[in-house]
XYZ file of C-alpha atoms in Angstrom:
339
model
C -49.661 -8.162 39.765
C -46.668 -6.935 41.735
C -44.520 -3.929 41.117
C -42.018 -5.838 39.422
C -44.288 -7.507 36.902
C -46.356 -4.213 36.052
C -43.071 -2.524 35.366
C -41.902 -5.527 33.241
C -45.031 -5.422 31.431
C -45.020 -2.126 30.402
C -41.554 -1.596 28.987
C -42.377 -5.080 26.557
C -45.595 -3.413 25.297
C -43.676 -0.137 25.153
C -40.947 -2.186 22.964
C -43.829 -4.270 20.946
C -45.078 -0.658 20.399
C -42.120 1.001 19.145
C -41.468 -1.999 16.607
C -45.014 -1.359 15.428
C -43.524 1.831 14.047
C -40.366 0.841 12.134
C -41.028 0.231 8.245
C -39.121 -0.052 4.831
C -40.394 2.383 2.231
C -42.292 0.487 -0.107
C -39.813 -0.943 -3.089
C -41.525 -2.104 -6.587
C -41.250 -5.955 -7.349
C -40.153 -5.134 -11.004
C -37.737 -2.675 -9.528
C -34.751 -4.850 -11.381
C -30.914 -4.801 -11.256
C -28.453 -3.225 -12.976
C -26.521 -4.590 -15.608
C -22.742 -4.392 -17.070
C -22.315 -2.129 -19.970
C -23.199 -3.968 -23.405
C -21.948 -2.573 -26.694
C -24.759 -1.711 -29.020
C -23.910 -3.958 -32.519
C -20.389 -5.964 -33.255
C -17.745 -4.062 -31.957
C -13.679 -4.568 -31.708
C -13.274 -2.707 -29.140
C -12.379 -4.995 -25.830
C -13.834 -4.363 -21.645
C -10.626 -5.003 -20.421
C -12.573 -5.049 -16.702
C -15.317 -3.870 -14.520
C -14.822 -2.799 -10.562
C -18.738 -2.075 -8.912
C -19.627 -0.945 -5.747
C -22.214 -0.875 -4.111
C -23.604 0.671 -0.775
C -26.976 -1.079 0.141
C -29.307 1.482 2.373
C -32.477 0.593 4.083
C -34.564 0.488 0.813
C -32.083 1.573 -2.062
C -28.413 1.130 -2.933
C -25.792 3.837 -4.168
C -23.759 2.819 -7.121
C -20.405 3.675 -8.385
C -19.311 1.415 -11.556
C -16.212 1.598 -13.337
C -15.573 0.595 -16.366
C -12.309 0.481 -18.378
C -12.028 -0.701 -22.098
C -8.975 -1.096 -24.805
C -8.639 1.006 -27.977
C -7.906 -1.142 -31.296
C -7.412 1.922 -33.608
C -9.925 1.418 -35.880
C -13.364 2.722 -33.823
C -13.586 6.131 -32.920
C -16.506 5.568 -30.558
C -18.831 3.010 -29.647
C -22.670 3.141 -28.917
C -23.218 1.358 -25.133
C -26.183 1.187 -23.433
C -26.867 0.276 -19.844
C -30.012 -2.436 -19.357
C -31.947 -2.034 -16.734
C -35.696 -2.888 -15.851
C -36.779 0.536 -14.872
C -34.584 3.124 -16.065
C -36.631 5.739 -14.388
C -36.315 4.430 -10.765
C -32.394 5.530 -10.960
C -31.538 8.403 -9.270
C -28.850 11.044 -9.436
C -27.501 9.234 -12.338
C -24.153 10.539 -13.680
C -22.042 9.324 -16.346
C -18.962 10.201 -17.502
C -14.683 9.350 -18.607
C -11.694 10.157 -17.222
C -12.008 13.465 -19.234
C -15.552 14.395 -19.112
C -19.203 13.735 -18.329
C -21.332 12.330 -21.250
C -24.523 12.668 -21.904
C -27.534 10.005 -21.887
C -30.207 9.643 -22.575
C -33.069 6.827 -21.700
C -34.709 4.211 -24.263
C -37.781 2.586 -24.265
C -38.706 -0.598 -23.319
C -37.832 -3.801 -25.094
C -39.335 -7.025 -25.943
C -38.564 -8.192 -22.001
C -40.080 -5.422 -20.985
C -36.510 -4.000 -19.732
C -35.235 -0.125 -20.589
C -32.246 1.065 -20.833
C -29.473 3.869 -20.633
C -28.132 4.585 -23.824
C -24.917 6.805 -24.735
C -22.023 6.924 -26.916
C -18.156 6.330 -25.520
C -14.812 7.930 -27.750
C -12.958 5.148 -28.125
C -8.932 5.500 -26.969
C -6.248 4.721 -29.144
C -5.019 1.483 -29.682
C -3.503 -0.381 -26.956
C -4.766 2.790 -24.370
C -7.447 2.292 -21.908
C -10.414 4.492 -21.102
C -12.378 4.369 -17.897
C -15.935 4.830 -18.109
C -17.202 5.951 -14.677
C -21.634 5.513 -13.369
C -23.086 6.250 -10.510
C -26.583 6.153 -9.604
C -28.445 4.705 -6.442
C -30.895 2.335 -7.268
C -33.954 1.038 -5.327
C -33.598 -2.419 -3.856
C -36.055 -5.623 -5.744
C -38.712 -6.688 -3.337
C -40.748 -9.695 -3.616
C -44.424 -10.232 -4.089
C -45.421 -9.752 -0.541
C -44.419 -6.022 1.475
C -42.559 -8.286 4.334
C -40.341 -10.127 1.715
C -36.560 -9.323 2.118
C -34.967 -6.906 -0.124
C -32.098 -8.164 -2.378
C -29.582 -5.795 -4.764
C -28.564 -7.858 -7.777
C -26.316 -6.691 -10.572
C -26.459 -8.631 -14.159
C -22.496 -9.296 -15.562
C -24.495 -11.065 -18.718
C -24.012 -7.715 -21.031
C -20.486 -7.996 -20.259
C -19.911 -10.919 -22.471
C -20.934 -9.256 -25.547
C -18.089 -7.429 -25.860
C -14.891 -8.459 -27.986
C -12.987 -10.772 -26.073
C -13.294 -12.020 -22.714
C -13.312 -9.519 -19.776
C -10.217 -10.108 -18.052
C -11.688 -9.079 -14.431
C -14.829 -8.051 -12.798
C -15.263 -7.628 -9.460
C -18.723 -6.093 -7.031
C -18.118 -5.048 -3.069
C -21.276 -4.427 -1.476
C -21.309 -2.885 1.675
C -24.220 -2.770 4.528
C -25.163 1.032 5.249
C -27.362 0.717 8.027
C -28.478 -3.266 8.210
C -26.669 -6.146 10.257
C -24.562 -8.817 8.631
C -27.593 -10.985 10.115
C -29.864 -9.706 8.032
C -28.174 -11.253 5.283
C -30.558 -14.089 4.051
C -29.080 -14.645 0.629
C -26.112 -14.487 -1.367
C -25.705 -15.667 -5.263
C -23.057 -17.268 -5.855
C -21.540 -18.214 -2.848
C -18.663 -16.063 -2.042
C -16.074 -16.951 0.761
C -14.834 -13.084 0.838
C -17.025 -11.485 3.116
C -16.106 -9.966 6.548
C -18.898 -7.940 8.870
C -20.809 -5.477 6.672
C -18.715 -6.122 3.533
C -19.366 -8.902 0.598
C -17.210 -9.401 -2.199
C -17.336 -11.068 -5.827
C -14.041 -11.302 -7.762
C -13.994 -13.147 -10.938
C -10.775 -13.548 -12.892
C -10.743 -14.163 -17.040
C -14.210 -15.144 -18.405
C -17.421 -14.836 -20.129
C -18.866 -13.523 -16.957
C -23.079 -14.680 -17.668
C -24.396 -14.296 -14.229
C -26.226 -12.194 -11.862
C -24.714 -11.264 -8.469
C -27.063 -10.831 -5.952
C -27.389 -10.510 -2.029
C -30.900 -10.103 -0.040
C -31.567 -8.958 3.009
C -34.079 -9.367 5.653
C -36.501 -6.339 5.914
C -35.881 -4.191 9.280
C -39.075 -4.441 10.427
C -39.188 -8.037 10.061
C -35.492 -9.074 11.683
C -35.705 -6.046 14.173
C -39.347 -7.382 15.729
C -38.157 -11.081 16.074
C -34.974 -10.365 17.591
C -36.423 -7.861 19.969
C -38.947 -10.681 20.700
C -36.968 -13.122 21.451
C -35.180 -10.823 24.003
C -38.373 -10.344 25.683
C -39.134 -14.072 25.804
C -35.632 -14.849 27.069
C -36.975 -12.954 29.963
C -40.014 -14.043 30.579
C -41.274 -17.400 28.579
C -44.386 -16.990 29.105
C -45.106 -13.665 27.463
C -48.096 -14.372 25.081
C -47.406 -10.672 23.454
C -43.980 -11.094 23.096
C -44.361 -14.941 21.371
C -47.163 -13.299 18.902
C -44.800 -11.083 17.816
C -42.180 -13.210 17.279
C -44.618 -15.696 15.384
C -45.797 -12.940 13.047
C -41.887 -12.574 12.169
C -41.342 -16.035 11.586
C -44.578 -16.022 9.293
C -43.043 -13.052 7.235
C -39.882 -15.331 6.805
C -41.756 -18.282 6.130
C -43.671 -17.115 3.372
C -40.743 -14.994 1.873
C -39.565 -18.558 1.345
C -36.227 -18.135 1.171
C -35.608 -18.963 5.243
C -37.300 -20.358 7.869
C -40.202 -22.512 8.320
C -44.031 -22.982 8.789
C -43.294 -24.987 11.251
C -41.290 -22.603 13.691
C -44.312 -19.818 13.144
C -46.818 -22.506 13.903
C -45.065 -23.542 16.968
C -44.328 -20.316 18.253
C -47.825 -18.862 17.701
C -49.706 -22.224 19.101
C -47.768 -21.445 22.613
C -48.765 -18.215 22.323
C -52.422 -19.280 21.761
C -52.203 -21.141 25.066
C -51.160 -18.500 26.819
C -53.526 -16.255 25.613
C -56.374 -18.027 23.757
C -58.569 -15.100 22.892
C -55.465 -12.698 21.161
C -57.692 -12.701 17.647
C -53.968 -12.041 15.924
C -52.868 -15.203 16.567
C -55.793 -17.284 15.434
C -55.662 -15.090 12.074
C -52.216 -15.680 11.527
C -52.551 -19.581 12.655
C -55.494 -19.599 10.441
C -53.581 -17.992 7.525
C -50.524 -20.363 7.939
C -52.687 -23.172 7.368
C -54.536 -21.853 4.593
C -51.234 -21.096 2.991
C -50.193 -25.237 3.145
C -52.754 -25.685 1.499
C -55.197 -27.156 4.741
C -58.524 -25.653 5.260
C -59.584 -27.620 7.509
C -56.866 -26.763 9.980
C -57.634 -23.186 9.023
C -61.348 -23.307 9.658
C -60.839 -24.381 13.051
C -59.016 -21.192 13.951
C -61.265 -19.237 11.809
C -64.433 -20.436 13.608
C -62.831 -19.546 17.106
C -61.894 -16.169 15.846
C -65.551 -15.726 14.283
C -66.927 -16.324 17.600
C -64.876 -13.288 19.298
C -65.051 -11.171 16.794
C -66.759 -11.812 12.845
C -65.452 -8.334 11.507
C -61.632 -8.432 12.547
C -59.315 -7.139 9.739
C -55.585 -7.877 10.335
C -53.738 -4.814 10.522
C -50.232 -5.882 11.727
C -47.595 -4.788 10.197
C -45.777 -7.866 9.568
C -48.652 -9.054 7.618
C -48.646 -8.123 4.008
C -52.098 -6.364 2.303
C -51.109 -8.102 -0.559
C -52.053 -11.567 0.777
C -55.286 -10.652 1.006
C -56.274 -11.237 -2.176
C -55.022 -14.869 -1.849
C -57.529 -16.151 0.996
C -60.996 -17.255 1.330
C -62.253 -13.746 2.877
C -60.511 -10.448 4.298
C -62.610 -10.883 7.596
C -63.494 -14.200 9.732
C -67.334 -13.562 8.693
C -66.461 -13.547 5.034
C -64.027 -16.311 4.925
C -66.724 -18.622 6.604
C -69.494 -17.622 4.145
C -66.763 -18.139 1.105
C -65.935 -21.842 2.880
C -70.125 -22.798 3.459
């Protein structure tokens, strides 16, 4: 190997390294969104409109809603509570008017297995507004698997239950840290966005749906694009094309982008260029197993079982969770399971 080559070599394993260290703090699956305010009972009292932002982080999002609702003169206050799956996963939670903070306190769960934030609001005299003013940050939903993308959703269903319709709600969510590329999904389509900003604004109506925008993880879109630097340099980089075939896995089974057959594709070239790398016979054995074809799996299993029975798949763009889902945890066992 020439000078040139060894030098090459060592930054991309020096990169490939580095990647192996980036991660996104574990976030619950049942880790839900919030939801608009929703009055507790029948109540005359009108939400005039709702204005949320939100500022999505690496694994959590900082909230500020604000709320403002009409006076009708004949309610002094009105019992609201917040819903929200898991109540205590909010943090630095403050609530308060345009007078003073109010106190809350935090219910138990329902029949849906949701909580919720539960105080009571003065109501303003008729015809006046009040603004009602929380601010929490909130971890970000993950999936079922620890590579799934992350999405923030908010719930405008409680909204509706007040008198009247809501005559405006609108939700700006910003990108702290994370590219606009990361951006995998966003419910309901929205044609306002511009770089790291997303908006919803929704005029007069019984606003009954849940606003939501996901994003790929930063270990996940950080190791394929970094790959696929590395293979725009040299094609035939068998470490570089693993990696970026474990990323296109991740996306693949997230399901919400991508393809089997991209990973498949991408980790088959790699397997000619390097056909004893035991990560890329696990991961082409796993991608078969996953499409439901065992016999394409076994025949990646079997090659891997001959180099090494015992190997356990460590990589961090394979999720610990999966494991539970296949015929064994190690080549040996999955063979035995299959026989």
């Amino acid at each position: 190997m020439n000078r040139t080559n060894a030098q090459k070599t060592s930054r991309i394993a020096s990169v490939l390294l580095a990647l192996s260290f980036i991660c996104t703090a574990a976030v619950a699956a049942d880790a839900a969104a919030l939801s608009s305010l929703q009055p507790v009972g029948r109540t005359k009292t009108v939400l005039a409109a709702q204005d949320i932002k939100a500022v999505i982080g690496a694994d959590s999002a900082e909230v500020s809603a604000f709320f403002h609702i009409l006076g009708n003169g004949i309610e002094d206050s009105v019992a609201v509570v917040m819903p929200v799956h898991d109540a205590e996963s909010l943090q630095e939670l403050t609530i308060y008017t345009d007078n003073e903070s109010l106190d809350w306190q935090f219910e138990g769960s329902t029949a849906s297995g949701d909580s919720r934030i539960a105080f009571t609001v003065p109501c303003p005299a008729k015809d006046s507004y009040l603004g009602i003013g929380v601010s929490c940050t909130v971890p970000l939903v993950a999936g079922k698997y620890e590579t799934d993308d992350l999405t923030f959703n908010w719930d405008l269903a409680p909204s509706a239950l007040w008198e009247s319709e809501v005559e405006s709600s609108r939700l700006i969510a910003y990108l702290k840290y994370a590219e606009s590329d990361q951006i995998t999904a966003i419910e309901p389509h929205t044609d306002s966005r511009d770089n790291n900003r997303t908006m919803w604004q929704i005029g007069k109506m019984e606003p009954k749906q849940t606003l939501s925008i996901s994003l790929m993880r930063d270990d996940v879109f950080f190791s394929r694009q970094t790959a696929r630097e590395l293979i725009a340099e040299d094609p035939g980089n068998a470490l570089a094309l693993f990696t970026l075939g474990a990323a296109e896995f991740a996306i693949a089974l997230n399901g919400k982008s991508g393809s089997w057959d991209s990973a498949v594709k991408t980790l088959e070239t790699a397997h000619r260029l390097d056909p004893k790398h035991t990560g890329v016979l696990w991961f082409l054995a796993v991608i078969w197993e996953c499409q439901d074809k065992p016999g394409k799996a076994a025949e990646y299993i079997r090659l891997l079982n001959e180099l090494e029975p015992a190997y356990h798949c460590r990589h961090r763009l394979f999720p610990e969770t999966l494991f539970s889902e296949l015929p064994g945890a190690t080549p040996e066992e999955w063979l035995k399971k299959r026989n």
